[in-house]
Amino acid sequence: ANLIPQELLSVAPSLSGFVSRQGCLMISGFLQKQKREITAAFGQRGFGVQRVRHQKGWAAFVLKREGKK
């Protein structure tokens, strides 16, 4: 899906629920300056950033579920 960052943040709780215990989630389409906000939102749901990609001011993450969350 092509979501703006505000939509991505609002669906973070339900989206996180679809990822298995040790699963990964790839998200993209947010500006580099929004990385902290995105990282924090998914970090609260037990995800850590595994990879980061930048292109022309945009960013993408591969997130991996950490721990038991």
PDB file of C-alpha atoms in Angstrom:
ATOM      1  CA  ALA A   1       0.000   0.000   0.000  1.00  0.00           C
ATOM      2  CA  ASN A   2       1.126   3.545  -0.600  1.00  0.00           C
ATOM      3  CA  LEU A   3       0.512   5.353   2.687  1.00  0.00           C
ATOM      4  CA  ILE A   4       1.534   8.809   3.803  1.00  0.00           C
ATOM      5  CA  PRO A   5       3.511   8.811   7.072  1.00  0.00           C
ATOM      6  CA  GLN A   6       0.531   9.870   9.188  1.00  0.00           C
ATOM      7  CA  GLU A   7      -1.452   6.915   7.855  1.00  0.00           C
ATOM      8  CA  LEU A   8       1.500   4.604   8.403  1.00  0.00           C
ATOM      9  CA  LEU A   9       1.692   5.720  12.026  1.00  0.00           C
ATOM     10  CA  SER A  10      -2.041   5.255  12.532  1.00  0.00           C
ATOM     11  CA  VAL A  11      -1.983   1.671  11.206  1.00  0.00           C
ATOM     12  CA  ALA A  12       1.231   0.715  13.028  1.00  0.00           C
ATOM     13  CA  PRO A  13      -0.605  -1.137  15.830  1.00  0.00           C
ATOM     14  CA  SER A  14      -2.705  -3.299  13.507  1.00  0.00           C
ATOM     15  CA  LEU A  15       0.083  -3.751  10.957  1.00  0.00           C
ATOM     16  CA  SER A  16       2.400  -4.946  13.719  1.00  0.00           C
ATOM     17  CA  GLY A  17      -0.149  -7.582  14.657  1.00  0.00           C
ATOM     18  CA  PHE A  18       0.300  -9.312  11.302  1.00  0.00           C
ATOM     19  CA  VAL A  19       4.036  -9.890  11.810  1.00  0.00           C
ATOM     20  CA  SER A  20       5.185 -13.145  13.412  1.00  0.00           C
ATOM     21  CA  ARG A  21       7.337 -13.213  16.561  1.00  0.00           C
ATOM     22  CA  GLN A  22      10.625 -13.092  14.724  1.00  0.00           C
ATOM     23  CA  GLY A  23       9.262 -11.661  11.498  1.00  0.00           C
ATOM     24  CA  CYS A  24      10.308  -8.676   9.433  1.00  0.00           C
ATOM     25  CA  LEU A  25       8.354  -5.739   8.081  1.00  0.00           C
ATOM     26  CA  MET A  26       9.413  -3.445   5.257  1.00  0.00           C
ATOM     27  CA  ILE A  27       8.056   0.087   5.212  1.00  0.00           C
ATOM     28  CA  SER A  28       8.870   2.939   2.872  1.00  0.00           C
ATOM     29  CA  GLY A  29       7.599   6.194   1.457  1.00  0.00           C
ATOM     30  CA  PHE A  30       8.469   8.544   4.283  1.00  0.00           C
ATOM     31  CA  LEU A  31      10.904  11.429   4.324  1.00  0.00           C
ATOM     32  CA  GLN A  32      14.319  11.067   5.898  1.00  0.00           C
ATOM     33  CA  LYS A  33      13.404  13.769   8.413  1.00  0.00           C
ATOM     34  CA  GLN A  34      10.527  11.535   9.641  1.00  0.00           C
ATOM     35  CA  LYS A  35      12.772   8.574  10.496  1.00  0.00           C
ATOM     36  CA  ARG A  36      12.796   9.232  14.248  1.00  0.00           C
ATOM     37  CA  GLU A  37       9.014   9.376  14.454  1.00  0.00           C
ATOM     38  CA  ILE A  38       8.598   6.176  12.439  1.00  0.00           C
ATOM     39  CA  THR A  39      11.341   4.396  14.417  1.00  0.00           C
ATOM     40  CA  ALA A  40       9.718   5.376  17.715  1.00  0.00           C
ATOM     41  CA  ALA A  41       6.243   4.247  16.665  1.00  0.00           C
ATOM     42  CA  PHE A  42       7.386   0.814  15.572  1.00  0.00           C
ATOM     43  CA  GLY A  43       9.938   0.556  18.389  1.00  0.00           C
ATOM     44  CA  GLN A  44       7.066   0.782  20.880  1.00  0.00           C
ATOM     45  CA  ARG A  45       5.634  -2.279  19.187  1.00  0.00           C
ATOM     46  CA  GLY A  46       8.805  -4.324  19.541  1.00  0.00           C
ATOM     47  CA  PHE A  47      10.538  -3.624  16.238  1.00  0.00           C
ATOM     48  CA  GLY A  48      14.135  -2.607  15.641  1.00  0.00           C
ATOM     49  CA  VAL A  49      15.572  -1.196  12.439  1.00  0.00           C
ATOM     50  CA  GLN A  50      17.629  -3.792  10.573  1.00  0.00           C
ATOM     51  CA  ARG A  51      18.282  -1.879   7.346  1.00  0.00           C
ATOM     52  CA  VAL A  52      17.797   1.654   6.119  1.00  0.00           C
ATOM     53  CA  ARG A  53      17.688   2.832   2.525  1.00  0.00           C
ATOM     54  CA  HIS A  54      17.688   6.448   1.320  1.00  0.00           C
ATOM     55  CA  GLN A  55      16.943   7.859  -2.082  1.00  0.00           C
ATOM     56  CA  LYS A  56      16.339  11.482  -3.039  1.00  0.00           C
ATOM     57  CA  GLY A  57      15.190  12.491   0.440  1.00  0.00           C
ATOM     58  CA  TRP A  58      12.980   9.429   0.960  1.00  0.00           C
ATOM     59  CA  ALA A  59      13.611   6.537   3.321  1.00  0.00           C
ATOM     60  CA  ALA A  60      12.741   2.869   3.696  1.00  0.00           C
ATOM     61  CA  PHE A  61      13.220   0.510   6.633  1.00  0.00           C
ATOM     62  CA  VAL A  62      13.413  -3.204   7.119  1.00  0.00           C
ATOM     63  CA  LEU A  63      12.203  -3.747  10.673  1.00  0.00           C
ATOM     64  CA  LYS A  64      12.587  -6.918  12.710  1.00  0.00           C
ATOM     65  CA  ARG A  65      10.589  -7.868  15.733  1.00  0.00           C
ATOM     66  CA  GLU A  66      12.840  -7.977  18.800  1.00  0.00           C
ATOM     67  CA  GLY A  67      12.298  -9.820  22.035  1.00  0.00           C
ATOM     68  CA  LYS A  68       8.906 -11.145  23.069  1.00  0.00           C
ATOM     69  CA  LYS A  69       6.700  -8.209  22.019  1.00  0.00           C
TER      70      LYS A  69
END
